[in-house]
Protein backbone atom coordinates (compact mmCIF):
# COMPACT_ATOMS: atom_id res chain seq x y z
CA UNK A 1 0.00 0.00 0.00
CA UNK A 2 1.12 3.52 -0.66
CA UNK A 3 0.00 7.04 0.09
CA UNK A 4 -0.51 8.86 -3.20
CA UNK A 5 -0.07 12.58 -3.96
CA UNK A 6 -3.41 14.42 -4.04
CA UNK A 7 -3.93 16.55 -7.14
CA UNK A 8 -4.80 20.20 -6.52
CA UNK A 9 -7.50 22.12 -8.41
CA UNK A 10 -6.43 23.31 -11.85
CA UNK A 11 -5.14 20.01 -13.22
CA UNK A 12 -7.18 18.72 -16.19
CA UNK A 13 -7.69 15.30 -14.52
CA UNK A 14 -9.93 17.02 -11.92
CA UNK A 15 -11.97 18.91 -14.51
CA UNK A 16 -12.59 16.12 -17.04
CA UNK A 17 -15.27 13.39 -16.79
CA UNK A 18 -13.71 10.07 -15.74
CA UNK A 19 -14.05 6.80 -17.67
CA UNK A 20 -15.84 3.66 -16.46
CA UNK A 21 -13.76 0.86 -14.95
CA UNK A 22 -13.63 -2.12 -17.31
CA UNK A 23 -10.99 -4.37 -15.68
CA UNK A 24 -11.67 -5.67 -12.15
CA UNK A 25 -8.11 -6.94 -11.70
CA UNK A 26 -5.27 -6.81 -9.18
CA UNK A 27 -4.21 -3.40 -10.48
CA UNK A 28 -7.65 -2.04 -9.54
CA UNK A 29 -7.38 -3.60 -6.06
CA UNK A 30 -3.99 -1.95 -5.54
CA UNK A 31 -5.34 1.43 -6.67
CA UNK A 32 -8.36 1.20 -4.33
CA UNK A 33 -6.19 0.15 -1.36
CA UNK A 34 -3.83 3.06 -2.06
CA UNK A 35 -6.80 5.44 -2.28
CA UNK A 36 -8.09 4.20 1.10
CA UNK A 37 -4.67 4.67 2.69
CA UNK A 38 -4.35 8.15 1.15
CA UNK A 39 -7.84 9.13 2.39
CA UNK A 40 -6.99 7.93 5.93
CA UNK A 41 -3.68 9.76 5.95
CA UNK A 42 -5.08 13.06 4.57
CA UNK A 43 -7.41 12.66 6.54
CA UNK A 44 -10.62 12.84 4.57
CA UNK A 45 -14.11 11.30 4.53
CA UNK A 46 -13.97 10.57 0.80
CA UNK A 47 -11.57 10.46 -2.13
CA UNK A 48 -12.18 10.04 -5.85
CA UNK A 49 -9.73 8.47 -8.32
CA UNK A 50 -9.23 11.71 -10.33
CA UNK A 51 -7.88 13.26 -7.10
CA UNK A 52 -4.92 10.86 -7.30
CA UNK A 53 -4.50 11.49 -11.01
CA UNK A 54 -6.49 8.49 -12.27
CA UNK A 55 -9.39 9.26 -14.62
CA UNK A 56 -11.57 6.33 -13.60
CA UNK A 57 -15.06 6.23 -12.04
CA UNK A 58 -14.06 5.13 -8.53
CA UNK A 59 -14.43 6.71 -5.11
CA UNK A 60 -13.78 5.59 -1.55
CA UNK A 61 -15.55 6.87 1.57
CA UNK A 62 -15.22 6.59 5.34
CA UNK A 63 -17.80 8.16 7.63
CA UNK A 64 -19.22 7.40 11.07
CA UNK A 65 -22.72 8.84 11.50
CA UNK A 66 -24.49 10.11 14.64
CA UNK A 67 -25.75 6.60 15.37
CA UNK A 68 -22.14 5.31 15.39
CA UNK A 69 -22.66 3.41 12.15
CA UNK A 70 -19.34 3.23 10.30
CA UNK A 71 -19.87 3.63 6.56
CA UNK A 72 -16.79 2.82 4.52
CA UNK A 73 -15.95 1.18 1.24
CA UNK A 74 -15.43 1.72 -2.45
CA UNK A 75 -17.94 2.65 -5.15
CA UNK A 76 -16.94 1.62 -8.67
CA UNK A 77 -18.90 2.84 -11.72
CA UNK A 78 -21.48 4.43 -9.40
CA UNK A 79 -24.89 5.85 -10.23
CA UNK A 80 -26.52 8.37 -7.93
CA UNK A 81 -30.15 9.37 -7.52
CA UNK A 82 -31.09 12.46 -5.57
CA UNK A 83 -34.35 11.91 -3.74
CA UNK A 84 -34.86 15.50 -2.71
CA UNK A 85 -34.02 19.01 -3.80
CA UNK A 86 -30.89 20.67 -2.40
CA UNK A 87 -31.29 22.35 0.96
CA UNK A 88 -28.99 24.61 2.92
CA UNK A 89 -29.33 25.01 6.67
CA UNK A 90 -28.72 28.44 8.10
CA UNK A 91 -25.96 27.18 10.43
CA UNK A 92 -22.44 26.35 9.29
CA UNK A 93 -23.05 22.58 9.42
CA UNK A 94 -23.24 22.56 5.64
CA UNK A 95 -19.70 23.81 5.11
CA UNK A 96 -18.01 21.53 2.62
CA UNK A 97 -14.31 21.00 1.97
CA UNK A 98 -12.22 19.12 -0.59
CA UNK A 99 -8.76 17.55 -0.41
CA UNK A 100 -8.06 19.07 -3.84
CA UNK A 101 -8.71 22.56 -2.42
CA UNK A 102 -6.96 21.93 0.91
CA UNK A 103 -7.77 24.11 3.91
CA UNK A 104 -10.81 25.87 2.41
CA UNK A 105 -14.45 25.34 3.42
CA UNK A 106 -17.64 26.92 2.05
CA UNK A 107 -21.35 26.27 2.59
CA UNK A 108 -23.05 24.39 -0.21
CA UNK A 109 -26.63 23.19 -0.57
CA UNK A 110 -26.91 19.45 -1.24
CA UNK A 111 -29.78 16.99 -1.46
CA UNK A 112 -30.49 15.48 1.96
CA UNK A 113 -31.25 11.98 0.64
CA UNK A 114 -29.65 9.99 -2.17
CA UNK A 115 -29.48 6.43 -3.42
CA UNK A 116 -26.05 5.15 -4.48
CA UNK A 117 -25.77 2.13 -6.75
CA UNK A 118 -22.27 0.88 -7.56
CA UNK A 119 -19.99 -2.14 -7.79
CA UNK A 120 -17.44 -3.35 -5.25
CA UNK A 121 -13.98 -4.79 -5.97
CA UNK A 122 -15.50 -8.23 -6.56
CA UNK A 123 -17.72 -6.62 -9.24
CA UNK A 124 -20.78 -7.23 -7.04
CA UNK A 125 -23.50 -4.57 -7.28
CA UNK A 126 -24.69 -2.88 -4.08
CA UNK A 127 -27.06 -0.11 -3.09
CA UNK A 128 -26.96 2.36 -0.19
CA UNK A 129 -29.70 4.80 0.80
CA UNK A 130 -27.95 7.71 2.43
CA UNK A 131 -29.03 10.85 4.22
CA UNK A 132 -27.31 13.81 5.87
CA UNK A 133 -23.52 13.90 5.68
CA UNK A 134 -23.19 10.52 3.98
CA UNK A 135 -25.51 11.80 1.23
CA UNK A 136 -23.32 14.90 0.97
CA UNK A 137 -20.15 12.79 0.73
CA UNK A 138 -21.65 10.66 -2.04
CA UNK A 139 -22.74 13.75 -4.01
CA UNK A 140 -19.32 15.39 -3.57
CA UNK A 141 -17.37 12.30 -4.66
CA UNK A 142 -19.77 11.52 -7.50
CA UNK A 143 -19.27 15.07 -8.80
CA UNK A 144 -15.51 14.42 -8.97
CA UNK A 145 -16.19 11.60 -11.45
CA UNK A 146 -17.96 14.11 -13.71
CA UNK A 147 -15.08 16.59 -13.47
CA UNK A 148 -16.98 18.87 -11.09
CA UNK A 149 -15.51 20.33 -7.89
CA UNK A 150 -17.72 21.67 -5.10
CA UNK A 151 -16.18 25.10 -5.75
CA UNK A 152 -17.81 24.97 -9.21
CA UNK A 153 -21.23 24.75 -7.50
CA UNK A 154 -20.80 27.64 -5.04
CA UNK A 155 -23.08 30.66 -5.22
CA UNK A 156 -21.98 34.28 -4.88
CA UNK A 157 -20.33 35.56 -2.74
CA UNK A 158 -18.70 32.22 -1.81
CA UNK A 159 -17.87 31.45 -5.44
CA UNK A 160 -15.87 34.68 -5.63
CA UNK A 161 -14.18 34.05 -2.26
CA UNK A 162 -13.17 30.51 -3.31
CA UNK A 163 -11.79 31.72 -6.65
CA UNK A 164 -9.79 34.37 -4.81
CA UNK A 165 -8.42 31.85 -2.26
CA UNK A 166 -7.39 29.49 -5.08
CA UNK A 167 -5.63 32.33 -6.94
CA UNK A 168 -3.91 33.50 -3.76
CA UNK A 169 -2.47 30.01 -3.17
CA UNK A 170 -1.12 29.90 -6.72
CA UNK A 171 -3.43 26.99 -7.53
CA UNK A 172 -5.69 26.66 -10.57
CA UNK A 173 -2.94 25.39 -12.85
CA UNK A 174 -1.88 21.91 -13.99
CA UNK A 175 0.66 19.73 -12.18
CA UNK A 176 0.16 20.75 -8.54
CA UNK A 177 -0.26 18.17 -5.77
CA UNK A 178 0.36 17.59 -2.08
CA UNK A 179 1.42 14.45 -0.22
CA UNK A 180 -0.51 13.77 3.00
CA UNK A 181 2.31 12.36 5.13
CA UNK A 182 4.81 14.26 7.23
CA UNK A 183 7.30 11.44 6.82
CA UNK A 184 7.35 11.72 3.08
CA UNK A 185 7.27 15.51 3.15
CA UNK A 186 10.46 15.45 5.23
CA UNK A 187 12.17 12.99 2.88
ZN1 LIG B 1 -13.29 16.67 -3.24
PDB file of C-alpha atoms and ligand atoms in Angstrom:
ATOM      1  CA  UNK A   1       0.000   0.000   0.000  1.00  0.00           C
ATOM      2  CA  UNK A   2       1.124   3.523  -0.658  1.00  0.00           C
ATOM      3  CA  UNK A   3       0.001   7.039   0.091  1.00  0.00           C
ATOM      4  CA  UNK A   4      -0.515   8.863  -3.205  1.00  0.00           C
ATOM      5  CA  UNK A   5      -0.069  12.576  -3.956  1.00  0.00           C
ATOM      6  CA  UNK A   6      -3.414  14.420  -4.036  1.00  0.00           C
ATOM      7  CA  UNK A   7      -3.933  16.551  -7.141  1.00  0.00           C
ATOM      8  CA  UNK A   8      -4.802  20.204  -6.518  1.00  0.00           C
ATOM      9  CA  UNK A   9      -7.504  22.122  -8.411  1.00  0.00           C
ATOM     10  CA  UNK A  10      -6.429  23.313 -11.853  1.00  0.00           C
ATOM     11  CA  UNK A  11      -5.136  20.008 -13.221  1.00  0.00           C
ATOM     12  CA  UNK A  12      -7.183  18.724 -16.186  1.00  0.00           C
ATOM     13  CA  UNK A  13      -7.690  15.304 -14.523  1.00  0.00           C
ATOM     14  CA  UNK A  14      -9.934  17.017 -11.921  1.00  0.00           C
ATOM     15  CA  UNK A  15     -11.969  18.906 -14.513  1.00  0.00           C
ATOM     16  CA  UNK A  16     -12.586  16.121 -17.040  1.00  0.00           C
ATOM     17  CA  UNK A  17     -15.269  13.394 -16.787  1.00  0.00           C
ATOM     18  CA  UNK A  18     -13.706  10.070 -15.737  1.00  0.00           C
ATOM     19  CA  UNK A  19     -14.054   6.795 -17.666  1.00  0.00           C
ATOM     20  CA  UNK A  20     -15.842   3.657 -16.460  1.00  0.00           C
ATOM     21  CA  UNK A  21     -13.762   0.861 -14.949  1.00  0.00           C
ATOM     22  CA  UNK A  22     -13.626  -2.121 -17.306  1.00  0.00           C
ATOM     23  CA  UNK A  23     -10.988  -4.369 -15.675  1.00  0.00           C
ATOM     24  CA  UNK A  24     -11.674  -5.673 -12.149  1.00  0.00           C
ATOM     25  CA  UNK A  25      -8.112  -6.935 -11.700  1.00  0.00           C
ATOM     26  CA  UNK A  26      -5.267  -6.811  -9.177  1.00  0.00           C
ATOM     27  CA  UNK A  27      -4.207  -3.400 -10.480  1.00  0.00           C
ATOM     28  CA  UNK A  28      -7.645  -2.036  -9.540  1.00  0.00           C
ATOM     29  CA  UNK A  29      -7.383  -3.602  -6.062  1.00  0.00           C
ATOM     30  CA  UNK A  30      -3.987  -1.950  -5.544  1.00  0.00           C
ATOM     31  CA  UNK A  31      -5.340   1.426  -6.670  1.00  0.00           C
ATOM     32  CA  UNK A  32      -8.360   1.202  -4.332  1.00  0.00           C
ATOM     33  CA  UNK A  33      -6.192   0.151  -1.355  1.00  0.00           C
ATOM     34  CA  UNK A  34      -3.834   3.065  -2.062  1.00  0.00           C
ATOM     35  CA  UNK A  35      -6.804   5.438  -2.284  1.00  0.00           C
ATOM     36  CA  UNK A  36      -8.095   4.203   1.103  1.00  0.00           C
ATOM     37  CA  UNK A  37      -4.669   4.670   2.685  1.00  0.00           C
ATOM     38  CA  UNK A  38      -4.351   8.148   1.145  1.00  0.00           C
ATOM     39  CA  UNK A  39      -7.835   9.132   2.391  1.00  0.00           C
ATOM     40  CA  UNK A  40      -6.989   7.935   5.927  1.00  0.00           C
ATOM     41  CA  UNK A  41      -3.675   9.764   5.955  1.00  0.00           C
ATOM     42  CA  UNK A  42      -5.077  13.063   4.571  1.00  0.00           C
ATOM     43  CA  UNK A  43      -7.406  12.664   6.538  1.00  0.00           C
ATOM     44  CA  UNK A  44     -10.624  12.843   4.566  1.00  0.00           C
ATOM     45  CA  UNK A  45     -14.108  11.300   4.526  1.00  0.00           C
ATOM     46  CA  UNK A  46     -13.975  10.567   0.805  1.00  0.00           C
ATOM     47  CA  UNK A  47     -11.569  10.464  -2.128  1.00  0.00           C
ATOM     48  CA  UNK A  48     -12.178  10.043  -5.851  1.00  0.00           C
ATOM     49  CA  UNK A  49      -9.727   8.473  -8.318  1.00  0.00           C
ATOM     50  CA  UNK A  50      -9.230  11.709 -10.329  1.00  0.00           C
ATOM     51  CA  UNK A  51      -7.879  13.263  -7.103  1.00  0.00           C
ATOM     52  CA  UNK A  52      -4.923  10.862  -7.296  1.00  0.00           C
ATOM     53  CA  UNK A  53      -4.504  11.486 -11.012  1.00  0.00           C
ATOM     54  CA  UNK A  54      -6.494   8.489 -12.269  1.00  0.00           C
ATOM     55  CA  UNK A  55      -9.387   9.260 -14.619  1.00  0.00           C
ATOM     56  CA  UNK A  56     -11.575   6.328 -13.599  1.00  0.00           C
ATOM     57  CA  UNK A  57     -15.063   6.226 -12.041  1.00  0.00           C
ATOM     58  CA  UNK A  58     -14.064   5.129  -8.529  1.00  0.00           C
ATOM     59  CA  UNK A  59     -14.432   6.709  -5.110  1.00  0.00           C
ATOM     60  CA  UNK A  60     -13.776   5.592  -1.553  1.00  0.00           C
ATOM     61  CA  UNK A  61     -15.553   6.869   1.574  1.00  0.00           C
ATOM     62  CA  UNK A  62     -15.220   6.588   5.339  1.00  0.00           C
ATOM     63  CA  UNK A  63     -17.797   8.156   7.633  1.00  0.00           C
ATOM     64  CA  UNK A  64     -19.217   7.402  11.075  1.00  0.00           C
ATOM     65  CA  UNK A  65     -22.718   8.840  11.504  1.00  0.00           C
ATOM     66  CA  UNK A  66     -24.490  10.115  14.636  1.00  0.00           C
ATOM     67  CA  UNK A  67     -25.753   6.597  15.365  1.00  0.00           C
ATOM     68  CA  UNK A  68     -22.144   5.310  15.393  1.00  0.00           C
ATOM     69  CA  UNK A  69     -22.659   3.406  12.154  1.00  0.00           C
ATOM     70  CA  UNK A  70     -19.341   3.226  10.297  1.00  0.00           C
ATOM     71  CA  UNK A  71     -19.873   3.629   6.563  1.00  0.00           C
ATOM     72  CA  UNK A  72     -16.795   2.820   4.523  1.00  0.00           C
ATOM     73  CA  UNK A  73     -15.953   1.179   1.245  1.00  0.00           C
ATOM     74  CA  UNK A  74     -15.433   1.718  -2.447  1.00  0.00           C
ATOM     75  CA  UNK A  75     -17.943   2.654  -5.152  1.00  0.00           C
ATOM     76  CA  UNK A  76     -16.944   1.623  -8.671  1.00  0.00           C
ATOM     77  CA  UNK A  77     -18.902   2.840 -11.718  1.00  0.00           C
ATOM     78  CA  UNK A  78     -21.484   4.430  -9.397  1.00  0.00           C
ATOM     79  CA  UNK A  79     -24.890   5.846 -10.226  1.00  0.00           C
ATOM     80  CA  UNK A  80     -26.517   8.369  -7.933  1.00  0.00           C
ATOM     81  CA  UNK A  81     -30.150   9.366  -7.523  1.00  0.00           C
ATOM     82  CA  UNK A  82     -31.092  12.464  -5.572  1.00  0.00           C
ATOM     83  CA  UNK A  83     -34.350  11.907  -3.738  1.00  0.00           C
ATOM     84  CA  UNK A  84     -34.857  15.500  -2.711  1.00  0.00           C
ATOM     85  CA  UNK A  85     -34.020  19.011  -3.796  1.00  0.00           C
ATOM     86  CA  UNK A  86     -30.888  20.669  -2.395  1.00  0.00           C
ATOM     87  CA  UNK A  87     -31.286  22.347   0.958  1.00  0.00           C
ATOM     88  CA  UNK A  88     -28.986  24.610   2.920  1.00  0.00           C
ATOM     89  CA  UNK A  89     -29.331  25.007   6.673  1.00  0.00           C
ATOM     90  CA  UNK A  90     -28.718  28.442   8.097  1.00  0.00           C
ATOM     91  CA  UNK A  91     -25.957  27.180  10.428  1.00  0.00           C
ATOM     92  CA  UNK A  92     -22.443  26.346   9.292  1.00  0.00           C
ATOM     93  CA  UNK A  93     -23.045  22.583   9.421  1.00  0.00           C
ATOM     94  CA  UNK A  94     -23.245  22.558   5.643  1.00  0.00           C
ATOM     95  CA  UNK A  95     -19.696  23.810   5.109  1.00  0.00           C
ATOM     96  CA  UNK A  96     -18.014  21.532   2.621  1.00  0.00           C
ATOM     97  CA  UNK A  97     -14.309  21.003   1.971  1.00  0.00           C
ATOM     98  CA  UNK A  98     -12.216  19.124  -0.591  1.00  0.00           C
ATOM     99  CA  UNK A  99      -8.761  17.550  -0.411  1.00  0.00           C
ATOM    100  CA  UNK A 100      -8.063  19.066  -3.838  1.00  0.00           C
ATOM    101  CA  UNK A 101      -8.708  22.564  -2.420  1.00  0.00           C
ATOM    102  CA  UNK A 102      -6.959  21.930   0.914  1.00  0.00           C
ATOM    103  CA  UNK A 103      -7.774  24.106   3.907  1.00  0.00           C
ATOM    104  CA  UNK A 104     -10.812  25.875   2.411  1.00  0.00           C
ATOM    105  CA  UNK A 105     -14.451  25.344   3.420  1.00  0.00           C
ATOM    106  CA  UNK A 106     -17.637  26.918   2.051  1.00  0.00           C
ATOM    107  CA  UNK A 107     -21.346  26.274   2.590  1.00  0.00           C
ATOM    108  CA  UNK A 108     -23.053  24.395  -0.212  1.00  0.00           C
ATOM    109  CA  UNK A 109     -26.634  23.185  -0.569  1.00  0.00           C
ATOM    110  CA  UNK A 110     -26.915  19.448  -1.240  1.00  0.00           C
ATOM    111  CA  UNK A 111     -29.780  16.990  -1.464  1.00  0.00           C
ATOM    112  CA  UNK A 112     -30.494  15.481   1.964  1.00  0.00           C
ATOM    113  CA  UNK A 113     -31.245  11.984   0.641  1.00  0.00           C
ATOM    114  CA  UNK A 114     -29.645   9.992  -2.165  1.00  0.00           C
ATOM    115  CA  UNK A 115     -29.476   6.430  -3.423  1.00  0.00           C
ATOM    116  CA  UNK A 116     -26.051   5.155  -4.476  1.00  0.00           C
ATOM    117  CA  UNK A 117     -25.765   2.132  -6.750  1.00  0.00           C
ATOM    118  CA  UNK A 118     -22.273   0.884  -7.556  1.00  0.00           C
ATOM    119  CA  UNK A 119     -19.991  -2.137  -7.789  1.00  0.00           C
ATOM    120  CA  UNK A 120     -17.441  -3.353  -5.247  1.00  0.00           C
ATOM    121  CA  UNK A 121     -13.975  -4.789  -5.971  1.00  0.00           C
ATOM    122  CA  UNK A 122     -15.502  -8.233  -6.561  1.00  0.00           C
ATOM    123  CA  UNK A 123     -17.720  -6.617  -9.243  1.00  0.00           C
ATOM    124  CA  UNK A 124     -20.782  -7.226  -7.043  1.00  0.00           C
ATOM    125  CA  UNK A 125     -23.500  -4.573  -7.281  1.00  0.00           C
ATOM    126  CA  UNK A 126     -24.692  -2.881  -4.083  1.00  0.00           C
ATOM    127  CA  UNK A 127     -27.063  -0.114  -3.087  1.00  0.00           C
ATOM    128  CA  UNK A 128     -26.956   2.357  -0.194  1.00  0.00           C
ATOM    129  CA  UNK A 129     -29.704   4.799   0.802  1.00  0.00           C
ATOM    130  CA  UNK A 130     -27.947   7.711   2.429  1.00  0.00           C
ATOM    131  CA  UNK A 131     -29.028  10.850   4.222  1.00  0.00           C
ATOM    132  CA  UNK A 132     -27.308  13.811   5.867  1.00  0.00           C
ATOM    133  CA  UNK A 133     -23.520  13.898   5.681  1.00  0.00           C
ATOM    134  CA  UNK A 134     -23.194  10.520   3.983  1.00  0.00           C
ATOM    135  CA  UNK A 135     -25.515  11.804   1.233  1.00  0.00           C
ATOM    136  CA  UNK A 136     -23.315  14.904   0.971  1.00  0.00           C
ATOM    137  CA  UNK A 137     -20.149  12.786   0.726  1.00  0.00           C
ATOM    138  CA  UNK A 138     -21.650  10.659  -2.044  1.00  0.00           C
ATOM    139  CA  UNK A 139     -22.743  13.748  -4.012  1.00  0.00           C
ATOM    140  CA  UNK A 140     -19.324  15.394  -3.573  1.00  0.00           C
ATOM    141  CA  UNK A 141     -17.374  12.301  -4.660  1.00  0.00           C
ATOM    142  CA  UNK A 142     -19.774  11.523  -7.495  1.00  0.00           C
ATOM    143  CA  UNK A 143     -19.275  15.071  -8.800  1.00  0.00           C
ATOM    144  CA  UNK A 144     -15.513  14.418  -8.970  1.00  0.00           C
ATOM    145  CA  UNK A 145     -16.192  11.600 -11.455  1.00  0.00           C
ATOM    146  CA  UNK A 146     -17.963  14.112 -13.706  1.00  0.00           C
ATOM    147  CA  UNK A 147     -15.084  16.586 -13.472  1.00  0.00           C
ATOM    148  CA  UNK A 148     -16.980  18.872 -11.090  1.00  0.00           C
ATOM    149  CA  UNK A 149     -15.506  20.334  -7.892  1.00  0.00           C
ATOM    150  CA  UNK A 150     -17.724  21.666  -5.104  1.00  0.00           C
ATOM    151  CA  UNK A 151     -16.179  25.096  -5.748  1.00  0.00           C
ATOM    152  CA  UNK A 152     -17.812  24.965  -9.214  1.00  0.00           C
ATOM    153  CA  UNK A 153     -21.226  24.753  -7.496  1.00  0.00           C
ATOM    154  CA  UNK A 154     -20.802  27.639  -5.041  1.00  0.00           C
ATOM    155  CA  UNK A 155     -23.079  30.659  -5.223  1.00  0.00           C
ATOM    156  CA  UNK A 156     -21.982  34.279  -4.883  1.00  0.00           C
ATOM    157  CA  UNK A 157     -20.330  35.562  -2.738  1.00  0.00           C
ATOM    158  CA  UNK A 158     -18.703  32.219  -1.805  1.00  0.00           C
ATOM    159  CA  UNK A 159     -17.865  31.448  -5.438  1.00  0.00           C
ATOM    160  CA  UNK A 160     -15.868  34.679  -5.628  1.00  0.00           C
ATOM    161  CA  UNK A 161     -14.178  34.046  -2.264  1.00  0.00           C
ATOM    162  CA  UNK A 162     -13.171  30.508  -3.312  1.00  0.00           C
ATOM    163  CA  UNK A 163     -11.785  31.717  -6.648  1.00  0.00           C
ATOM    164  CA  UNK A 164      -9.792  34.369  -4.812  1.00  0.00           C
ATOM    165  CA  UNK A 165      -8.425  31.854  -2.265  1.00  0.00           C
ATOM    166  CA  UNK A 166      -7.391  29.494  -5.082  1.00  0.00           C
ATOM    167  CA  UNK A 167      -5.634  32.333  -6.943  1.00  0.00           C
ATOM    168  CA  UNK A 168      -3.908  33.502  -3.763  1.00  0.00           C
ATOM    169  CA  UNK A 169      -2.469  30.007  -3.169  1.00  0.00           C
ATOM    170  CA  UNK A 170      -1.121  29.902  -6.722  1.00  0.00           C
ATOM    171  CA  UNK A 171      -3.432  26.989  -7.533  1.00  0.00           C
ATOM    172  CA  UNK A 172      -5.692  26.655 -10.573  1.00  0.00           C
ATOM    173  CA  UNK A 173      -2.939  25.392 -12.853  1.00  0.00           C
ATOM    174  CA  UNK A 174      -1.877  21.905 -13.989  1.00  0.00           C
ATOM    175  CA  UNK A 175       0.656  19.730 -12.181  1.00  0.00           C
ATOM    176  CA  UNK A 176       0.162  20.749  -8.537  1.00  0.00           C
ATOM    177  CA  UNK A 177      -0.264  18.165  -5.775  1.00  0.00           C
ATOM    178  CA  UNK A 178       0.363  17.588  -2.077  1.00  0.00           C
ATOM    179  CA  UNK A 179       1.416  14.454  -0.223  1.00  0.00           C
ATOM    180  CA  UNK A 180      -0.514  13.766   2.996  1.00  0.00           C
ATOM    181  CA  UNK A 181       2.307  12.356   5.133  1.00  0.00           C
ATOM    182  CA  UNK A 182       4.812  14.256   7.227  1.00  0.00           C
ATOM    183  CA  UNK A 183       7.303  11.438   6.822  1.00  0.00           C
ATOM    184  CA  UNK A 184       7.351  11.723   3.076  1.00  0.00           C
ATOM    185  CA  UNK A 185       7.271  15.507   3.154  1.00  0.00           C
ATOM    186  CA  UNK A 186      10.456  15.446   5.226  1.00  0.00           C
ATOM    187  CA  UNK A 187      12.167  12.994   2.884  1.00  0.00           C
TER     188      UNK A 187
HETATM  189 ZN1  LIG B   1     -13.288  16.666  -3.237  1.00  0.00          ZN
END
